[in-house]
Coordinates of C-alpha atoms in Angstrom, one line a residue:
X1 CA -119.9 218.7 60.6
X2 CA -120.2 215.3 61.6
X3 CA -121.1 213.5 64.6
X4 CA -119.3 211.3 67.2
X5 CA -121.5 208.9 67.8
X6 CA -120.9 204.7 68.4
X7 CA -122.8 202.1 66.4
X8 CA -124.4 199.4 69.4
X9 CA -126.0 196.0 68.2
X10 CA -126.5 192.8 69.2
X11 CA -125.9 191.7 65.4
X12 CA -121.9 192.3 65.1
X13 CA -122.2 192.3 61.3
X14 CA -125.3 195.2 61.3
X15 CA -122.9 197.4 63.5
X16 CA -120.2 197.0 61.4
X17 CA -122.0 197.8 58.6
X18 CA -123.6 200.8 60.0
X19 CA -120.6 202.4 61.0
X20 CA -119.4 202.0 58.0
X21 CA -122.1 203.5 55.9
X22 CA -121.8 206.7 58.5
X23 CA -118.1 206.8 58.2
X24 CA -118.6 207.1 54.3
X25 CA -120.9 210.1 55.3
X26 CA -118.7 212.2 57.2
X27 CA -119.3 210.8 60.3
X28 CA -117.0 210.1 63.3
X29 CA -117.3 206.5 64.5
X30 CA -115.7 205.8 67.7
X31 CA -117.1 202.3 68.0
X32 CA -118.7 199.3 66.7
X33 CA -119.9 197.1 69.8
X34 CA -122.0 194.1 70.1
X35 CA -124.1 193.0 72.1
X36 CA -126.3 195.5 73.5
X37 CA -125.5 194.2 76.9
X38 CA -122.7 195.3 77.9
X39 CA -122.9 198.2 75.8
X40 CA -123.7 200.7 78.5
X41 CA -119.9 200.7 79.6
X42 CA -118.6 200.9 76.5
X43 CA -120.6 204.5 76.0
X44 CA -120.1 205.6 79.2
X45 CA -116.0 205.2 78.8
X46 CA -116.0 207.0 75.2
X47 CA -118.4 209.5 75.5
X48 CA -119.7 209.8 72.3
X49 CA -122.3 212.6 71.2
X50 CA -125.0 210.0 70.1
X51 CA -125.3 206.4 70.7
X52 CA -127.1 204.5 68.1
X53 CA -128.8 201.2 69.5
X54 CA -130.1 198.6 68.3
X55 CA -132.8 196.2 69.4
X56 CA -134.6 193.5 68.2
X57 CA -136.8 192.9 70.6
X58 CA -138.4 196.6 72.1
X59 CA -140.9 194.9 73.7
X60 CA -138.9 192.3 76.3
X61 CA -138.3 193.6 79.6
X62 CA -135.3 194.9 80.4
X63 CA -134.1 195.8 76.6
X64 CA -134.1 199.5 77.5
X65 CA -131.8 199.1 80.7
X66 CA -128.3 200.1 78.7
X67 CA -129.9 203.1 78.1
X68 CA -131.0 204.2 82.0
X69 CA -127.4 204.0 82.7
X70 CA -125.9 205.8 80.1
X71 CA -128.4 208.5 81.2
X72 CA -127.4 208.6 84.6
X73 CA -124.0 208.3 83.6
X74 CA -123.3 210.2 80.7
X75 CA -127.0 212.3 80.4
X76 CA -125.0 214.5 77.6
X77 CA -124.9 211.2 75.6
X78 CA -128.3 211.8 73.2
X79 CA -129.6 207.6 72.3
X80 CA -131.2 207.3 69.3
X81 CA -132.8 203.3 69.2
X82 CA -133.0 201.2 66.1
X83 CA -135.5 198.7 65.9
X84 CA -138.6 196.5 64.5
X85 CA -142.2 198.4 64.0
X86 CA -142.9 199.0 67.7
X87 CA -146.2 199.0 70.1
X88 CA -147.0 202.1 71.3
X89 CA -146.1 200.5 75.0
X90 CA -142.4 199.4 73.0
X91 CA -141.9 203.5 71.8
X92 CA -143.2 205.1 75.7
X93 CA -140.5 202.0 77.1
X94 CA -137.6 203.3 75.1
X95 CA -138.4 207.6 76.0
X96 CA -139.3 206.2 79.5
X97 CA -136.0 204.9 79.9
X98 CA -134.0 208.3 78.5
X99 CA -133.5 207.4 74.7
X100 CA -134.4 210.5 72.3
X101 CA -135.3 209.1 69.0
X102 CA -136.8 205.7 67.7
X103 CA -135.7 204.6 64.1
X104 CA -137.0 201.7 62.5
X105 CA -134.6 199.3 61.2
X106 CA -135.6 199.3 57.9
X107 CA -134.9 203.0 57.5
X108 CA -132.6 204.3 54.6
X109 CA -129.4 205.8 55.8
X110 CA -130.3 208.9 54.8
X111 CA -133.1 208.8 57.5
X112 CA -130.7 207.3 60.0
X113 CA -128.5 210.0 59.5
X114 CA -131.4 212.5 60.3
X115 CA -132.1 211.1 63.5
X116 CA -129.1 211.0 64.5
X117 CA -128.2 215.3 63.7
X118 CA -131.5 216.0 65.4
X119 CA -130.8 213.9 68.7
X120 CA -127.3 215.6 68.5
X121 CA -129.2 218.9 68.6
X122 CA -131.4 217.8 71.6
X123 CA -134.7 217.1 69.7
X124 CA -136.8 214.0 69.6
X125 CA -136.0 212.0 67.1
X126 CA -139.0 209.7 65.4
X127 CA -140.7 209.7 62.7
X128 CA -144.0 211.5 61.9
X129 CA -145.3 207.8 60.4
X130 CA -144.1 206.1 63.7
X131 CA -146.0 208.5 65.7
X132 CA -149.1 208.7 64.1
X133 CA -149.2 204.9 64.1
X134 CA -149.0 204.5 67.7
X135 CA -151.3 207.0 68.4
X136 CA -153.8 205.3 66.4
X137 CA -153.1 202.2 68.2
X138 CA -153.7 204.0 71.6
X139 CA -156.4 205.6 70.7
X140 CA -158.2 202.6 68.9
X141 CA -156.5 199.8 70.1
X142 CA -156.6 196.3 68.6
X143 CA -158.8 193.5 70.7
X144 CA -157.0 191.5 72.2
X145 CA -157.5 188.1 70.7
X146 CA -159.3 185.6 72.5
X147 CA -157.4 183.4 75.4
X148 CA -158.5 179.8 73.7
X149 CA -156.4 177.9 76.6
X150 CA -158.3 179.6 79.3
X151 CA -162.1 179.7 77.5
X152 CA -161.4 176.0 77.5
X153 CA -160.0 175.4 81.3
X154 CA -163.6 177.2 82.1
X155 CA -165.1 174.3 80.2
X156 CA -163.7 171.7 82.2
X157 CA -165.0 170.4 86.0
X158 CA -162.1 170.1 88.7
X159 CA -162.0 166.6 88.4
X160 CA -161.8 166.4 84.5
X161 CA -159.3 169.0 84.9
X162 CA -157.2 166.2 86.7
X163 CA -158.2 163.8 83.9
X164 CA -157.0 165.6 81.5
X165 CA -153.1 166.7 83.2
X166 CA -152.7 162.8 83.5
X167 CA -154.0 162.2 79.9
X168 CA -151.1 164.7 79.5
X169 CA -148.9 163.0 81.4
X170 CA -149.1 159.6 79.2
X171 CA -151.5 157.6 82.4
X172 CA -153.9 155.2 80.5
X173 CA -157.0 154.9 82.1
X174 CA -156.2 152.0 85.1
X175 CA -153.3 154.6 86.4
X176 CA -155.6 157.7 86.4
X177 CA -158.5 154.8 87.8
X178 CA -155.9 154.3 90.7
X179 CA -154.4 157.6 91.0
X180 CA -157.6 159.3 91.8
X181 CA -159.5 156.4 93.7
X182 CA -162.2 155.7 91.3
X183 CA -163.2 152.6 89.1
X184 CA -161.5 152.3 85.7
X185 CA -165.0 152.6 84.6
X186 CA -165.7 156.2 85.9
X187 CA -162.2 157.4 84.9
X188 CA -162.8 156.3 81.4
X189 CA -166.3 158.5 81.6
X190 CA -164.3 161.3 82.6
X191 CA -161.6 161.4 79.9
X192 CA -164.4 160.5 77.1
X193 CA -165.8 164.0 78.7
X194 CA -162.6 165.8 78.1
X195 CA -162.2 164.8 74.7
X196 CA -165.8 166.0 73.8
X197 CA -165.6 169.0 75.9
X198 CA -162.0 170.0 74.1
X199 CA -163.8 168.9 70.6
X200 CA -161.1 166.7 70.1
X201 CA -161.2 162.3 68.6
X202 CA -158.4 161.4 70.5
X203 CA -156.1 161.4 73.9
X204 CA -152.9 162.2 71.9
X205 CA -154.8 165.8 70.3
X206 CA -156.1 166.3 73.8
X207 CA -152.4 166.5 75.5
X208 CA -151.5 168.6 72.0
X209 CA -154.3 170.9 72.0
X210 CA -153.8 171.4 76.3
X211 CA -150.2 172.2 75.8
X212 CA -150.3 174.5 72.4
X213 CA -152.8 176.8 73.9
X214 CA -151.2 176.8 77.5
X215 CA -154.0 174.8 78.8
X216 CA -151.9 172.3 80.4
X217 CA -149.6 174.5 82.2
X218 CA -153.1 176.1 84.0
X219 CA -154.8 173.0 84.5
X220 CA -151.8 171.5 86.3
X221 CA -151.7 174.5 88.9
X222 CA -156.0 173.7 89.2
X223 CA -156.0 170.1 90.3
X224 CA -155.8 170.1 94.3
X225 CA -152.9 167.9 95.2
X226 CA -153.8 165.3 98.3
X227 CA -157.7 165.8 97.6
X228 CA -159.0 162.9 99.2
X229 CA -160.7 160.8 96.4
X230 CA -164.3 160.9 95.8
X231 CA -165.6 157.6 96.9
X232 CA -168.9 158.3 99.0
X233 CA -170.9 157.8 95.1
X234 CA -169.5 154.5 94.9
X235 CA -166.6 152.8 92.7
X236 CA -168.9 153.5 89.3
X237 CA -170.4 157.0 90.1
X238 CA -169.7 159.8 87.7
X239 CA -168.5 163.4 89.2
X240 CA -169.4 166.9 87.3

């Protein structure tokens, strides 16, 4: 017996095309809806048995919300999600928020169609692969790789930390000189710092380099604004 079940996706052309491929198979398709966000209505006025959803992006916040109201609205309504290769985090996010099955996107439709009979019948719905996976993740999870922009805003003194958001902001060195009360001289010994500090030959990589790895964006929240400038060393003193 077939299932009554809508076909939910932010890709109009994927929904179609699913609901096709299930109508082919027996299936009743009430619905072919796009996008995902305003899906939750649509389910909750057609009561279908199972709602299949897709998602391409498990992990961003907020993804799973259509599915917390069809739960509280319509908690007969069993939601099977379609999606990329999850984190463990993505597949405890979409239970968490009431669905009963994860399918990966590239599944056959012969496994689609699985999922969806089992959700129907009130079981979880994911594969044994899927599982395994992110219980292996859990249990020996990946190192986080290493936060370059922050190992390098460690490297940096307050004041070349300054230097290096007006490098950023295109200051040559008589506006950073006269922005932060020193002699041209001493501003010119601070941004030679940054660059050797950053490893980099030049200001242009610095700004680069500051903004690829988020550097910039922490630096700029760093430098003190209305500091009083440093001027008890004298106009050509250095500062570490």
């Amino acid at each position: 017996m077939g299932v009554r079940l809508m076909v939910v996706d932010d890709h109009r052309l994927l929904a179609e095309a699913l609901a096709s491929a299930l109508k082919l198979r027996g299936h009743r398709v009430l619905a072919a809806a796009a996008p995902t966000a305003g899906a939750a209505e649509l389910v909750v006025s057609r009561a279908p048995e199972v709602c299949l959803m897709g998602t391409a992006a498990p992990a961003e916040p907020g993804a799973f919300d259509p599915i917390v109201r069809i739960r509280r609205d319509r908690p007969q309504v069993a939601v099977v999600v379609l999606g990329p290769v999850p984190s463990p985090r993505g597949i405890a996010a979409a239970f968490a928020a009431g669905a009963c099955g994860y399918v990966r996107h590239d599944e056959r439709i012969e496994g689609v169609e699985r999922a969806i009979v089992k959700a129907r019948a009130g079981d979880a719905a994911v594969a044994p692969g899927l599982l395994q996976g992110a219980f292996t993740e859990l249990l020996n999870p990946v190192a986080q790789p290493d936060d370059e922009g922050q190992r390098l805003l460690r490297m940096l003194t307050p004041r070349e930390i300054e230097v290096l958001v007006r490098v950023a902001e295109g200051e040559d060195t008589r506006l950073i000189a006269a922005g932060m009360g020193i002699a041209p001289s001493t501003a010119r010994t601070h941004v030679q710092r940054v660059l050797m500090k950053l490893g980099v030959g030049s200001r242009l990589e610095a700004a680069a380099l500051a903004a690829r790895t988020g550097l910039l964006d922490r630096a700029a929240v760093s430098v003190l604004p209305g500091e009083p400038p440093d001027t008890a060393k004298g106009p050509d003193a250095t500062y570490e």
